[in-house]
Amino acid sequence: MSKRVIEMSNIIKRYYIGQPNELQILNGMNITVHEGEFVAIVGASGSGKSTLMNIIGALDRPTEGTYHLNGTDVSRLNDKQLSQIRNKEIGFVFQTFNLISKSNALKNVELPMLYAGKSRKERRQRALELLKLVEMSDRASHKPNELSGGQKQRVAIARAMANDPSIILADEPTGALDSKTGHLVMDIFHKLHKEEGKTIVLITHSPELAAETDRIITISDGNIVSDTGYKDPDSTETEVNA
Ligand SMILES: Nc1ncnc2c1ncn2[C@@H]1O[C@H](COP(=O)(O)OP(=O)(O)OP(=O)(O)O)[C@@H](O)[C@H]1O
Ligand SMILES: [Mg+2]
């Protein structure tokens, strides 16, 4: 039985609470993700994918419900503890890359390790290894504006891996790329999943890219409308949200 990395139970998110324009965006979601799963989250624009991602990534707290990240009850953490758990457990990848423009690729990958208190030597060594993993060694000294979109995203993925997180959380990572480049970036996620055993949660508009993953969760208007379920590698049965 593999470890549960994400355990969400009856997650509700509301905005403008107590005001006439109160909005409920997530209507009580239950999601369990096991270690080593590659999950795609799909759904129309405005359905609540990024809102859900912000909660999974401990960037935001749910209004109601419980969320355990690797066994830690995230709703009980203060802001400082939240930022610590984010730095340690989550590797974020965004549509717009979010690299530091004045720093080269190597420095960008080193940054999360600096926050985590790793030594200079350790940071440098790990960053070089990660750039190799995403096949960007020959661009280590390039700044973001000297890289193509696909290359920037590969550096961002290397950065996301820096502190060896439990989850890689990617919100539309191929959204700003053409389809061929998007597939190349997707190949990197497959590599992290297969070779590094990473748990990956990928938000995408592309049914084609979602179909390449192990499991598809479809969201509509803040509800899970379908979930193809966890496939236990040790079992022939499929459990949904078990
Ligand atoms: N901070 C906020 N305050 C109020 N409403 C918000 C806030 N963030 C998101 N919303 C609303 O929540 C709903 C879901 O937004 P969300 O960004 O989660 O959608 P999405 O599925 O990621 O869409 P897209 O595919 O366009 O990125 C939208 O109606 C949005 O207006
Ligand atoms: Mg979004």
PDB file of C-alpha atoms and ligand atoms in Angstrom:
ATOM      1  CA  MET A   1       0.000   0.000   0.000  1.00  0.00           C
ATOM      2  CA  SER A   2       1.649   3.202  -1.058  1.00  0.00           C
ATOM      3  CA  LYS A   3       1.777   6.424   0.911  1.00  0.00           C
ATOM      4  CA  ARG A   4      -0.922   9.070   0.592  1.00  0.00           C
ATOM      5  CA  VAL A   5       0.664  12.367  -0.352  1.00  0.00           C
ATOM      6  CA  ILE A   6      -2.529  14.409  -0.722  1.00  0.00           C
ATOM      7  CA  GLU A   7      -5.635  13.736   1.358  1.00  0.00           C
ATOM      8  CA  MET A   8      -8.420  16.282   0.943  1.00  0.00           C
ATOM      9  CA  SER A   9     -11.744  15.821   2.543  1.00  0.00           C
ATOM     10  CA  ASN A  10     -14.802  17.967   1.841  1.00  0.00           C
ATOM     11  CA  ILE A  11     -12.774  20.978   0.731  1.00  0.00           C
ATOM     12  CA  ILE A  12     -14.847  24.117   0.333  1.00  0.00           C
ATOM     13  CA  LYS A  13     -13.514  27.486  -0.821  1.00  0.00           C
ATOM     14  CA  ARG A  14     -15.541  30.662  -0.568  1.00  0.00           C
ATOM     15  CA  TYR A  15     -14.633  34.237  -1.349  1.00  0.00           C
ATOM     16  CA  TYR A  16     -16.231  37.455   0.002  1.00  0.00           C
ATOM     17  CA  ILE A  17     -17.491  35.535   3.028  1.00  0.00           C
ATOM     18  CA  GLY A  18     -20.462  37.184   4.734  1.00  0.00           C
ATOM     19  CA  GLN A  19     -20.863  39.744   1.975  1.00  0.00           C
ATOM     20  CA  PRO A  20     -23.770  39.981  -0.468  1.00  0.00           C
ATOM     21  CA  ASN A  21     -21.469  38.876  -3.277  1.00  0.00           C
ATOM     22  CA  GLU A  22     -20.246  35.740  -1.433  1.00  0.00           C
ATOM     23  CA  LEU A  23     -19.016  33.123  -3.894  1.00  0.00           C
ATOM     24  CA  GLN A  24     -18.490  29.417  -3.355  1.00  0.00           C
ATOM     25  CA  ILE A  25     -15.823  28.202  -5.781  1.00  0.00           C
ATOM     26  CA  LEU A  26     -15.083  24.675  -4.514  1.00  0.00           C
ATOM     27  CA  ASN A  27     -18.088  22.733  -3.308  1.00  0.00           C
ATOM     28  CA  GLY A  28     -16.702  20.015  -1.080  1.00  0.00           C
ATOM     29  CA  MET A  29     -13.969  18.141  -2.910  1.00  0.00           C
ATOM     30  CA  ASN A  30     -12.512  14.794  -1.878  1.00  0.00           C
ATOM     31  CA  ILE A  31      -9.191  13.902  -3.426  1.00  0.00           C
ATOM     32  CA  THR A  32      -6.564  11.379  -2.406  1.00  0.00           C
ATOM     33  CA  VAL A  33      -3.314  11.145  -4.333  1.00  0.00           C
ATOM     34  CA  HIS A  34      -0.796   8.394  -3.594  1.00  0.00           C
ATOM     35  CA  GLU A  35       2.958   8.627  -3.839  1.00  0.00           C
ATOM     36  CA  GLY A  36       4.169   8.170  -7.414  1.00  0.00           C
ATOM     37  CA  GLU A  37       0.890   8.995  -9.153  1.00  0.00           C
ATOM     38  CA  PHE A  38       0.781  11.223 -12.241  1.00  0.00           C
ATOM     39  CA  VAL A  39      -2.591  12.969 -12.109  1.00  0.00           C
ATOM     40  CA  ALA A  40      -4.111  15.396 -14.593  1.00  0.00           C
ATOM     41  CA  ILE A  41      -6.766  17.892 -13.494  1.00  0.00           C
ATOM     42  CA  VAL A  42      -8.930  19.135 -16.347  1.00  0.00           C
ATOM     43  CA  GLY A  43     -11.952  21.416 -16.578  1.00  0.00           C
ATOM     44  CA  ALA A  44     -13.289  24.524 -18.263  1.00  0.00           C
ATOM     45  CA  SER A  45     -11.899  27.977 -17.589  1.00  0.00           C
ATOM     46  CA  GLY A  46     -13.257  29.244 -14.270  1.00  0.00           C
ATOM     47  CA  SER A  47     -14.140  25.769 -12.979  1.00  0.00           C
ATOM     48  CA  GLY A  48     -11.810  26.149  -9.968  1.00  0.00           C
ATOM     49  CA  LYS A  49      -8.590  24.382 -11.047  1.00  0.00           C
ATOM     50  CA  SER A  50      -6.165  27.092  -9.933  1.00  0.00           C
ATOM     51  CA  THR A  51      -8.148  27.654  -6.735  1.00  0.00           C
ATOM     52  CA  LEU A  52      -7.719  23.948  -5.996  1.00  0.00           C
ATOM     53  CA  MET A  53      -4.052  24.054  -6.956  1.00  0.00           C
ATOM     54  CA  ASN A  54      -3.443  26.956  -4.552  1.00  0.00           C
ATOM     55  CA  ILE A  55      -4.885  24.868  -1.734  1.00  0.00           C
ATOM     56  CA  ILE A  56      -2.951  21.723  -2.717  1.00  0.00           C
ATOM     57  CA  GLY A  57       0.223  23.839  -2.876  1.00  0.00           C
ATOM     58  CA  ALA A  58      -0.415  25.408   0.552  1.00  0.00           C
ATOM     59  CA  LEU A  59      -0.530  28.876  -1.011  1.00  0.00           C
ATOM     60  CA  ASP A  60      -4.060  29.263   0.300  1.00  0.00           C
ATOM     61  CA  ARG A  61      -6.215  27.634   2.992  1.00  0.00           C
ATOM     62  CA  PRO A  62      -9.606  26.053   2.422  1.00  0.00           C
ATOM     63  CA  THR A  63     -12.655  27.745   3.979  1.00  0.00           C
ATOM     64  CA  GLU A  64     -13.875  24.361   5.202  1.00  0.00           C
ATOM     65  CA  GLY A  65     -12.669  20.790   5.077  1.00  0.00           C
ATOM     66  CA  THR A  66      -9.385  19.144   5.914  1.00  0.00           C
ATOM     67  CA  TYR A  67      -6.224  18.810   3.906  1.00  0.00           C
ATOM     68  CA  HIS A  68      -3.331  16.583   4.882  1.00  0.00           C
ATOM     69  CA  LEU A  69      -0.113  16.958   2.938  1.00  0.00           C
ATOM     70  CA  ASN A  70       2.116  13.971   3.676  1.00  0.00           C
ATOM     71  CA  GLY A  71       0.246  13.492   6.926  1.00  0.00           C
ATOM     72  CA  THR A  72       0.484  17.150   8.054  1.00  0.00           C
ATOM     73  CA  ASP A  73      -2.800  18.959   8.651  1.00  0.00           C
ATOM     74  CA  VAL A  74      -2.196  22.073   6.559  1.00  0.00           C
ATOM     75  CA  SER A  75      -5.177  24.001   7.924  1.00  0.00           C
ATOM     76  CA  ARG A  76      -3.514  24.103  11.370  1.00  0.00           C
ATOM     77  CA  LEU A  77      -0.299  25.763  10.166  1.00  0.00           C
ATOM     78  CA  ASN A  78       0.571  29.433  10.573  1.00  0.00           C
ATOM     79  CA  ASP A  79       1.928  31.458   7.651  1.00  0.00           C
ATOM     80  CA  LYS A  80       5.555  30.746   8.478  1.00  0.00           C
ATOM     81  CA  GLN A  81       4.919  27.010   8.750  1.00  0.00           C
ATOM     82  CA  LEU A  82       2.966  27.143   5.472  1.00  0.00           C
ATOM     83  CA  SER A  83       5.889  28.702   3.643  1.00  0.00           C
ATOM     84  CA  GLN A  84       8.235  26.100   5.145  1.00  0.00           C
ATOM     85  CA  ILE A  85       6.033  23.190   4.060  1.00  0.00           C
ATOM     86  CA  ARG A  86       5.742  24.727   0.570  1.00  0.00           C
ATOM     87  CA  ASN A  87       9.485  25.080   0.204  1.00  0.00           C
ATOM     88  CA  LYS A  88      10.094  21.506   1.341  1.00  0.00           C
ATOM     89  CA  GLU A  89       7.166  19.545  -0.059  1.00  0.00           C
ATOM     90  CA  ILE A  90       5.992  21.330  -3.220  1.00  0.00           C
ATOM     91  CA  GLY A  91       7.680  22.087  -6.519  1.00  0.00           C
ATOM     92  CA  PHE A  92       5.643  24.626  -8.454  1.00  0.00           C
ATOM     93  CA  VAL A  93       5.636  24.995 -12.228  1.00  0.00           C
ATOM     94  CA  PHE A  94       3.640  27.853 -13.759  1.00  0.00           C
ATOM     95  CA  GLN A  95       2.368  28.705 -17.231  1.00  0.00           C
ATOM     96  CA  THR A  96       4.492  31.882 -17.297  1.00  0.00           C
ATOM     97  CA  PHE A  97       7.644  30.195 -15.912  1.00  0.00           C
ATOM     98  CA  ASN A  98       8.168  32.817 -13.142  1.00  0.00           C
ATOM     99  CA  LEU A  99      11.962  32.743 -13.363  1.00  0.00           C
ATOM    100  CA  ILE A 100      14.063  35.530 -11.844  1.00  0.00           C
ATOM    101  CA  SER A 101      15.021  37.577 -14.906  1.00  0.00           C
ATOM    102  CA  LYS A 102      18.305  38.957 -13.594  1.00  0.00           C
ATOM    103  CA  SER A 103      19.612  35.515 -12.581  1.00  0.00           C
ATOM    104  CA  ASN A 104      20.961  32.863 -14.890  1.00  0.00           C
ATOM    105  CA  ALA A 105      19.499  29.360 -15.187  1.00  0.00           C
ATOM    106  CA  LEU A 106      21.888  27.915 -12.600  1.00  0.00           C
ATOM    107  CA  LYS A 107      21.096  30.620 -10.007  1.00  0.00           C
ATOM    108  CA  ASN A 108      17.376  30.202 -10.614  1.00  0.00           C
ATOM    109  CA  VAL A 109      17.631  26.490  -9.831  1.00  0.00           C
ATOM    110  CA  GLU A 110      19.781  27.178  -6.753  1.00  0.00           C
ATOM    111  CA  LEU A 111      17.386  29.698  -5.210  1.00  0.00           C
ATOM    112  CA  PRO A 112      14.918  27.358  -3.420  1.00  0.00           C
ATOM    113  CA  MET A 113      17.928  25.567  -1.893  1.00  0.00           C
ATOM    114  CA  LEU A 114      19.239  28.886  -0.562  1.00  0.00           C
ATOM    115  CA  TYR A 115      15.891  29.420   1.213  1.00  0.00           C
ATOM    116  CA  ALA A 116      16.139  25.867   2.534  1.00  0.00           C
ATOM    117  CA  GLY A 117      19.549  26.646   4.054  1.00  0.00           C
ATOM    118  CA  LYS A 118      21.653  24.322   1.877  1.00  0.00           C
ATOM    119  CA  SER A 119      25.364  25.041   1.593  1.00  0.00           C
ATOM    120  CA  ARG A 120      26.773  26.850  -1.417  1.00  0.00           C
ATOM    121  CA  LYS A 121      28.563  23.710  -2.578  1.00  0.00           C
ATOM    122  CA  GLU A 122      25.483  21.526  -2.217  1.00  0.00           C
ATOM    123  CA  ARG A 123      23.327  24.074  -4.074  1.00  0.00           C
ATOM    124  CA  ARG A 124      25.735  24.313  -6.960  1.00  0.00           C
ATOM    125  CA  GLN A 125      26.172  20.554  -7.269  1.00  0.00           C
ATOM    126  CA  ARG A 126      22.439  19.769  -7.134  1.00  0.00           C
ATOM    127  CA  ALA A 127      21.548  22.600  -9.548  1.00  0.00           C
ATOM    128  CA  LEU A 128      24.070  21.295 -12.080  1.00  0.00           C
ATOM    129  CA  GLU A 129      22.642  17.769 -11.751  1.00  0.00           C
ATOM    130  CA  LEU A 130      19.103  19.040 -12.225  1.00  0.00           C
ATOM    131  CA  LEU A 131      20.011  21.100 -15.289  1.00  0.00           C
ATOM    132  CA  LYS A 132      21.513  17.924 -16.700  1.00  0.00           C
ATOM    133  CA  LEU A 133      18.323  16.008 -15.931  1.00  0.00           C
ATOM    134  CA  VAL A 134      16.249  18.510 -17.947  1.00  0.00           C
ATOM    135  CA  GLU A 135      18.930  18.644 -20.662  1.00  0.00           C
ATOM    136  CA  MET A 136      19.834  22.271 -20.062  1.00  0.00           C
ATOM    137  CA  SER A 137      23.465  21.938 -18.948  1.00  0.00           C
ATOM    138  CA  ASP A 138      24.710  23.888 -21.956  1.00  0.00           C
ATOM    139  CA  ARG A 139      22.498  26.866 -21.035  1.00  0.00           C
ATOM    140  CA  ALA A 140      23.381  27.082 -17.325  1.00  0.00           C
ATOM    141  CA  SER A 141      24.824  30.582 -17.616  1.00  0.00           C
ATOM    142  CA  HIS A 142      21.991  31.950 -19.764  1.00  0.00           C
ATOM    143  CA  LYS A 143      19.488  34.398 -18.332  1.00  0.00           C
ATOM    144  CA  PRO A 144      15.765  33.771 -18.926  1.00  0.00           C
ATOM    145  CA  ASN A 145      15.546  36.315 -21.779  1.00  0.00           C
ATOM    146  CA  GLU A 146      18.275  34.356 -23.577  1.00  0.00           C
ATOM    147  CA  LEU A 147      16.196  31.156 -23.500  1.00  0.00           C
ATOM    148  CA  SER A 148      13.257  29.913 -25.571  1.00  0.00           C
ATOM    149  CA  GLY A 149       9.892  29.288 -23.901  1.00  0.00           C
ATOM    150  CA  GLY A 150      10.453  25.532 -23.770  1.00  0.00           C
ATOM    151  CA  GLN A 151      13.942  26.036 -22.356  1.00  0.00           C
ATOM    152  CA  LYS A 152      12.625  28.432 -19.703  1.00  0.00           C
ATOM    153  CA  GLN A 153      10.068  25.848 -18.676  1.00  0.00           C
ATOM    154  CA  ARG A 154      12.726  23.154 -18.402  1.00  0.00           C
ATOM    155  CA  VAL A 155      14.745  25.427 -16.090  1.00  0.00           C
ATOM    156  CA  ALA A 156      11.566  26.083 -14.078  1.00  0.00           C
ATOM    157  CA  ILE A 157      11.028  22.320 -13.757  1.00  0.00           C
ATOM    158  CA  ALA A 158      14.614  21.871 -12.570  1.00  0.00           C
ATOM    159  CA  ARG A 159      13.991  24.618 -10.006  1.00  0.00           C
ATOM    160  CA  ALA A 160      10.785  22.886  -8.883  1.00  0.00           C
ATOM    161  CA  MET A 161      12.837  19.735  -8.205  1.00  0.00           C
ATOM    162  CA  ALA A 162      15.512  21.576  -6.202  1.00  0.00           C
ATOM    163  CA  ASN A 163      14.457  20.570  -2.678  1.00  0.00           C
ATOM    164  CA  ASP A 164      13.320  17.108  -3.779  1.00  0.00           C
ATOM    165  CA  PRO A 165       9.632  17.876  -3.145  1.00  0.00           C
ATOM    166  CA  SER A 166       6.940  15.257  -2.511  1.00  0.00           C
ATOM    167  CA  ILE A 167       4.785  16.767  -5.261  1.00  0.00           C
ATOM    168  CA  ILE A 168       5.400  18.601  -8.490  1.00  0.00           C
ATOM    169  CA  LEU A 169       2.403  20.870  -9.005  1.00  0.00           C
ATOM    170  CA  ALA A 170       2.110  22.304 -12.490  1.00  0.00           C
ATOM    171  CA  ASP A 171      -0.629  24.764 -13.525  1.00  0.00           C
ATOM    172  CA  GLU A 172      -0.895  24.847 -17.333  1.00  0.00           C
ATOM    173  CA  PRO A 173       2.866  24.352 -17.790  1.00  0.00           C
ATOM    174  CA  THR A 174       2.488  24.003 -21.549  1.00  0.00           C
ATOM    175  CA  GLY A 175      -0.140  26.749 -21.915  1.00  0.00           C
ATOM    176  CA  ALA A 176       2.326  29.325 -23.264  1.00  0.00           C
ATOM    177  CA  LEU A 177       4.121  26.881 -25.578  1.00  0.00           C
ATOM    178  CA  ASP A 178       3.370  25.592 -29.064  1.00  0.00           C
ATOM    179  CA  SER A 179       2.198  22.010 -29.237  1.00  0.00           C
ATOM    180  CA  LYS A 180       5.549  20.495 -30.221  1.00  0.00           C
ATOM    181  CA  THR A 181       7.408  22.318 -27.433  1.00  0.00           C
ATOM    182  CA  GLY A 182       4.570  21.428 -25.052  1.00  0.00           C
ATOM    183  CA  HIS A 183       5.129  17.754 -25.814  1.00  0.00           C
ATOM    184  CA  LEU A 184       8.856  18.103 -25.127  1.00  0.00           C
ATOM    185  CA  VAL A 185       8.078  19.657 -21.734  1.00  0.00           C
ATOM    186  CA  MET A 186       5.582  16.867 -21.089  1.00  0.00           C
ATOM    187  CA  ASP A 187       8.366  14.355 -21.813  1.00  0.00           C
ATOM    188  CA  ILE A 188      10.338  15.896 -18.923  1.00  0.00           C
ATOM    189  CA  PHE A 189       7.406  15.305 -16.566  1.00  0.00           C
ATOM    190  CA  HIS A 190       7.215  11.687 -17.744  1.00  0.00           C
ATOM    191  CA  LYS A 191      10.917  11.322 -17.044  1.00  0.00           C
ATOM    192  CA  LEU A 192      10.568  12.732 -13.498  1.00  0.00           C
ATOM    193  CA  HIS A 193       7.642  10.414 -12.917  1.00  0.00           C
ATOM    194  CA  LYS A 194       9.221   7.235 -14.296  1.00  0.00           C
ATOM    195  CA  GLU A 195      12.866   7.721 -13.386  1.00  0.00           C
ATOM    196  CA  GLU A 196      12.624   9.805 -10.205  1.00  0.00           C
ATOM    197  CA  GLY A 197       9.317   8.358  -8.940  1.00  0.00           C
ATOM    198  CA  LYS A 198       7.848  11.847  -8.502  1.00  0.00           C
ATOM    199  CA  THR A 199       4.208  12.453  -7.673  1.00  0.00           C
ATOM    200  CA  ILE A 200       2.932  14.930 -10.256  1.00  0.00           C
ATOM    201  CA  VAL A 201      -0.291  16.926 -10.372  1.00  0.00           C
ATOM    202  CA  LEU A 202      -0.748  18.619 -13.727  1.00  0.00           C
ATOM    203  CA  ILE A 203      -3.474  21.101 -14.569  1.00  0.00           C
ATOM    204  CA  THR A 204      -4.093  21.246 -18.294  1.00  0.00           C
ATOM    205  CA  HIS A 205      -6.611  22.316 -20.907  1.00  0.00           C
ATOM    206  CA  SER A 206      -5.239  19.728 -23.292  1.00  0.00           C
ATOM    207  CA  PRO A 207      -7.182  16.424 -23.384  1.00  0.00           C
ATOM    208  CA  GLU A 208      -4.296  15.006 -25.390  1.00  0.00           C
ATOM    209  CA  LEU A 209      -1.726  15.744 -22.652  1.00  0.00           C
ATOM    210  CA  ALA A 210      -4.126  14.633 -19.903  1.00  0.00           C
ATOM    211  CA  ALA A 211      -4.542  11.300 -21.702  1.00  0.00           C
ATOM    212  CA  GLU A 212      -0.810  10.651 -21.296  1.00  0.00           C
ATOM    213  CA  THR A 213      -1.118  10.565 -17.477  1.00  0.00           C
ATOM    214  CA  ASP A 214      -2.248   7.724 -15.147  1.00  0.00           C
ATOM    215  CA  ARG A 215      -5.387   9.381 -13.868  1.00  0.00           C
ATOM    216  CA  ILE A 216      -7.715  12.189 -14.964  1.00  0.00           C
ATOM    217  CA  ILE A 217      -9.809  14.222 -12.520  1.00  0.00           C
ATOM    218  CA  THR A 218     -12.413  16.383 -14.259  1.00  0.00           C
ATOM    219  CA  ILE A 219     -13.761  19.480 -12.518  1.00  0.00           C
ATOM    220  CA  SER A 220     -16.866  21.432 -13.422  1.00  0.00           C
ATOM    221  CA  ASP A 221     -18.201  24.435 -11.456  1.00  0.00           C
ATOM    222  CA  GLY A 222     -16.219  23.550  -8.361  1.00  0.00           C
ATOM    223  CA  ASN A 223     -17.222  19.859  -8.320  1.00  0.00           C
ATOM    224  CA  ILE A 224     -15.359  16.720  -9.292  1.00  0.00           C
ATOM    225  CA  VAL A 225     -17.507  15.257 -12.062  1.00  0.00           C
ATOM    226  CA  SER A 226     -15.250  12.334 -12.891  1.00  0.00           C
ATOM    227  CA  ASP A 227     -12.118  10.667 -11.597  1.00  0.00           C
ATOM    228  CA  THR A 228     -10.565   7.717 -13.381  1.00  0.00           C
ATOM    229  CA  GLY A 229      -9.097   6.702 -10.002  1.00  0.00           C
ATOM    230  CA  TYR A 230      -5.903   5.476  -8.450  1.00  0.00           C
ATOM    231  CA  LYS A 231      -4.327   2.475 -10.091  1.00  0.00           C
ATOM    232  CA  ASP A 232      -2.385   0.610  -7.440  1.00  0.00           C
ATOM    233  CA  PRO A 233       0.667  -0.811  -9.206  1.00  0.00           C
ATOM    234  CA  ASP A 234       0.434  -3.860  -6.881  1.00  0.00           C
ATOM    235  CA  SER A 235      -3.200  -4.571  -7.606  1.00  0.00           C
ATOM    236  CA  THR A 236      -5.373  -5.148 -10.658  1.00  0.00           C
ATOM    237  CA  GLU A 237      -8.307  -3.239  -9.171  1.00  0.00           C
ATOM    238  CA  THR A 238      -9.002   0.460  -9.583  1.00  0.00           C
ATOM    239  CA  GLU A 239      -9.991   2.408  -6.477  1.00  0.00           C
ATOM    240  CA  VAL A 240     -11.651   5.780  -6.830  1.00  0.00           C
ATOM    241  CA  ASN A 241     -10.637   8.221  -4.115  1.00  0.00           C
ATOM    242  CA  ALA A 242      -9.617   5.404  -1.823  1.00  0.00           C
TER     243      ALA A 242
HETATM  244  N1  LIG B   1      -9.130  35.663  -5.102  1.00  0.00           N
HETATM  245  C1  LIG B   1     -10.339  35.486  -5.637  1.00  0.00           C
HETATM  246  N2  LIG B   1     -11.396  36.215  -5.220  1.00  0.00           N
HETATM  247  C2  LIG B   1     -12.615  36.022  -5.743  1.00  0.00           C
HETATM  248  N3  LIG B   1     -12.912  35.119  -6.705  1.00  0.00           N
HETATM  249  C3  LIG B   1     -11.899  34.376  -7.169  1.00  0.00           C
HETATM  250  C4  LIG B   1     -10.568  34.505  -6.675  1.00  0.00           C
HETATM  251  N4  LIG B   1      -9.777  33.611  -7.324  1.00  0.00           N
HETATM  252  C5  LIG B   1     -10.572  32.976  -8.201  1.00  0.00           C
HETATM  253  N5  LIG B   1     -11.857  33.421  -8.112  1.00  0.00           N
HETATM  254  C6  LIG B   1     -13.009  32.943  -8.904  1.00  0.00           C
HETATM  255  O1  LIG B   1     -13.020  31.526  -8.780  1.00  0.00           O
HETATM  256  C7  LIG B   1     -13.449  30.929  -9.989  1.00  0.00           C
HETATM  257  C8  LIG B   1     -12.460  29.852 -10.369  1.00  0.00           C
HETATM  258  O2  LIG B   1     -11.213  30.452 -10.714  1.00  0.00           O
HETATM  259  P1  LIG B   1      -9.918  29.591 -11.045  1.00  0.00           P
HETATM  260  O3  LIG B   1      -8.815  30.538 -11.266  1.00  0.00           O
HETATM  261  O4  LIG B   1      -9.752  28.570  -9.993  1.00  0.00           O
HETATM  262  O5  LIG B   1     -10.361  28.892 -12.404  1.00  0.00           O
HETATM  263  P2  LIG B   1      -9.533  27.935 -13.384  1.00  0.00           P
HETATM  264  O6  LIG B   1     -10.281  26.655 -13.482  1.00  0.00           O
HETATM  265  O7  LIG B   1      -8.125  27.873 -12.937  1.00  0.00           O
HETATM  266  O8  LIG B   1      -9.652  28.714 -14.764  1.00  0.00           O
HETATM  267  P3  LIG B   1      -8.578  28.870 -15.974  1.00  0.00           P
HETATM  268  O9  LIG B   1      -8.656  27.589 -16.758  1.00  0.00           O
HETATM  269  O10 LIG B   1      -9.109  30.031 -16.748  1.00  0.00           O
HETATM  270  O11 LIG B   1      -7.227  29.124 -15.385  1.00  0.00           O
HETATM  271  C9  LIG B   1     -13.593  32.041 -10.999  1.00  0.00           C
HETATM  272  O12 LIG B   1     -14.952  32.343 -11.128  1.00  0.00           O
HETATM  273  C10 LIG B   1     -12.834  33.193 -10.376  1.00  0.00           C
HETATM  274  O13 LIG B   1     -13.392  34.415 -10.752  1.00  0.00           O
HETATM  275 MG    MG B   2      -6.315  28.511 -13.770  1.00  0.00          MG
END
